[in-house]
Amino acid sequence: MISSSHNIDQKVMQISSLNAEIQALKSQFAETRTQAMYMRLETEVKSKLSNRGFVSSVTPPTKIIIE
């Protein structure tokens, strides 16, 4: 009886720690997804590329029509 109670307590503690780990991983995922969305913004890409010497085109792209 005492051993089964002890085992149940261990399982409850394990479940609690796993739930805390799940919450931490969910928040880390949300933060990483937010950072990735920010890095994909056109203005962010332009600023990073301008630091490397790239400039955006002045002329718009032309459409190629194949008939």
Coordinates of N, CA and C in Angstrom, one line a residue:
M1 N 0.8 -1.2 0.0 CA 0.0 0.0 0.0 C 0.9 1.3 0.0
I2 N 1.9 1.3 0.8 CA 2.7 2.5 0.9 C 3.5 2.6 -0.4
S3 N 4.0 1.5 -0.9 CA 4.8 1.6 -2.2 C 4.0 2.1 -3.3
S4 N 2.7 1.6 -3.4 CA 1.9 2.1 -4.5 C 1.6 3.6 -4.4
S5 N 1.4 4.1 -3.2 CA 1.2 5.5 -2.9 C 2.5 6.3 -3.3
H6 N 3.6 5.7 -3.0 CA 4.9 6.4 -3.4 C 5.0 6.4 -4.9
N7 N 4.7 5.3 -5.6 CA 4.8 5.3 -7.0 C 3.8 6.3 -7.6
I8 N 2.6 6.4 -7.1 CA 1.7 7.4 -7.6 C 2.2 8.8 -7.4
D9 N 2.8 9.1 -6.3 CA 3.4 10.4 -6.0 C 4.5 10.7 -7.0
Q10 N 5.4 9.7 -7.3 CA 6.4 9.9 -8.3 C 5.8 10.2 -9.7
K11 N 4.8 9.5 -10.1 CA 4.2 9.7 -11.4 C 3.6 11.1 -11.5
V12 N 2.9 11.5 -10.4 CA 2.4 12.9 -10.4 C 3.5 13.9 -10.5
M13 N 4.6 13.7 -9.8 CA 5.7 14.7 -10.0 C 6.3 14.7 -11.4
Q14 N 6.4 13.5 -12.0 CA 6.9 13.3 -13.3 C 6.0 14.0 -14.3
I15 N 4.7 13.8 -14.2 CA 3.7 14.5 -15.1 C 3.8 16.0 -14.9
S16 N 3.9 16.5 -13.7 CA 4.0 17.9 -13.5 C 5.2 18.5 -14.1
S17 N 6.4 17.8 -14.0 CA 7.6 18.3 -14.6 C 7.5 18.3 -16.1
L18 N 6.8 17.3 -16.7 CA 6.7 17.2 -18.1 C 5.7 18.3 -18.6
N19 N 4.7 18.6 -17.9 CA 3.8 19.6 -18.3 C 4.5 21.0 -18.3
A20 N 5.4 21.2 -17.3 CA 6.1 22.4 -17.2 C 7.1 22.5 -18.4
E21 N 7.7 21.4 -18.8 CA 8.6 21.4 -20.0 C 7.8 21.6 -21.3
I22 N 6.6 21.1 -21.4 CA 5.8 21.3 -22.5 C 5.4 22.8 -22.7
Q23 N 5.1 23.5 -21.6 CA 4.8 24.9 -21.6 C 6.0 25.7 -22.0
A24 N 7.2 25.3 -21.5 CA 8.4 26.1 -21.9 C 8.7 25.9 -23.4
L25 N 8.5 24.7 -23.9 CA 8.7 24.4 -25.3 C 7.7 25.2 -26.2
K26 N 6.5 25.2 -25.7 CA 5.5 26.0 -26.5 C 5.8 27.4 -26.6
S27 N 6.2 28.0 -25.5 CA 6.6 29.4 -25.5 C 7.8 29.7 -26.4
Q28 N 8.8 28.8 -26.3 CA 10.0 28.9 -27.1 C 9.6 28.8 -28.6
F29 N 8.7 27.9 -29.0 CA 8.2 27.8 -30.3 C 7.6 29.0 -30.8
A30 N 6.7 29.6 -30.0 CA 6.0 30.8 -30.4 C 7.0 32.0 -30.6
E31 N 8.0 32.1 -29.7 CA 9.0 33.1 -29.8 C 9.9 32.9 -31.1
T32 N 10.2 31.7 -31.4 CA 11.0 31.4 -32.6 C 10.2 31.7 -33.8
R33 N 8.9 31.4 -33.8 CA 8.1 31.6 -35.0 C 8.0 33.1 -35.2
T34 N 7.8 33.9 -34.1 CA 7.7 35.4 -34.2 C 9.0 35.9 -34.8
Q35 N 10.1 35.5 -34.4 CA 11.4 36.0 -34.9 C 11.6 35.6 -36.3
A36 N 11.1 34.4 -36.7 CA 11.2 34.0 -38.2 C 10.3 34.9 -39.0
M37 N 9.1 35.2 -38.6 CA 8.2 36.1 -39.3 C 8.8 37.5 -39.5
Y38 N 9.5 38.0 -38.4 CA 10.1 39.3 -38.5 C 11.3 39.3 -39.5
M39 N 12.1 38.2 -39.5 CA 13.2 38.2 -40.4 C 12.8 38.1 -41.8
R40 N 11.6 37.6 -42.1 CA 11.1 37.5 -43.5 C 10.5 38.8 -44.0
L41 N 10.4 39.8 -43.2 CA 9.8 41.0 -43.7 C 10.7 41.6 -44.8
E42 N 10.1 42.3 -45.8 CA 10.8 42.8 -46.9 C 11.8 43.9 -46.4
T43 N 11.4 44.7 -45.5 CA 12.2 45.8 -45.0 C 13.4 45.2 -44.2
E44 N 13.2 44.2 -43.5 CA 14.3 43.5 -42.8 C 15.3 42.9 -43.7
V45 N 14.8 42.2 -44.8 CA 15.7 41.6 -45.8 C 16.5 42.7 -46.5
K46 N 15.8 43.8 -46.9 CA 16.5 44.9 -47.5 C 17.6 45.5 -46.7
S47 N 17.4 45.7 -45.4 CA 18.4 46.3 -44.5 C 19.6 45.4 -44.4
K48 N 19.3 44.1 -44.3 CA 20.4 43.1 -44.1 C 21.2 43.0 -45.4
L49 N 20.6 43.1 -46.6 CA 21.3 43.0 -47.8 C 22.0 44.3 -48.1
S50 N 21.4 45.4 -47.7 CA 22.1 46.7 -48.0 C 23.4 46.8 -47.2
N51 N 23.5 46.1 -46.0 CA 24.7 46.1 -45.3 C 25.8 45.3 -46.0
R52 N 25.4 44.4 -46.9 CA 26.4 43.6 -47.7 C 26.6 44.2 -49.1
G53 N 26.0 45.4 -49.4 CA 26.3 46.0 -50.6 C 25.2 45.9 -51.7
F54 N 24.2 45.1 -51.4 CA 23.1 44.9 -52.4 C 22.2 46.1 -52.3
V55 N 21.6 46.5 -53.5 CA 20.6 47.5 -53.5 C 19.4 47.0 -54.2
S56 N 18.2 47.5 -53.9 CA 17.0 47.1 -54.6 C 16.9 47.7 -56.0
S57 N 16.3 47.0 -56.9 CA 16.2 47.4 -58.3 C 15.3 48.7 -58.4
V58 N 15.6 49.6 -59.3 CA 14.8 50.8 -59.5 C 13.7 50.4 -60.5
T59 N 14.0 49.6 -61.5 CA 13.0 49.2 -62.5 C 12.3 48.0 -62.1
P60 N 11.0 48.0 -62.3 CA 10.2 46.9 -61.9 C 10.5 45.7 -62.8
P61 N 10.2 44.5 -62.4 CA 10.4 43.3 -63.2 C 9.5 43.3 -64.4
T62 N 10.0 42.7 -65.5 CA 9.1 42.6 -66.7 C 8.5 41.2 -66.8
K63 N 7.3 41.2 -67.3 CA 6.6 39.9 -67.4 C 6.9 39.3 -68.8
I64 N 7.3 38.0 -68.7 CA 7.7 37.3 -69.9 C 6.4 36.5 -70.3
I65 N 5.9 36.7 -71.5 CA 4.8 36.0 -72.0 C 5.2 35.0 -73.1
I66 N 4.9 33.8 -72.9 CA 5.2 32.8 -73.9 C 3.9 32.3 -74.5
E67 N 3.8 32.3 -75.9 CA 2.6 31.9 -76.5 C 2.8 30.6 -77.3

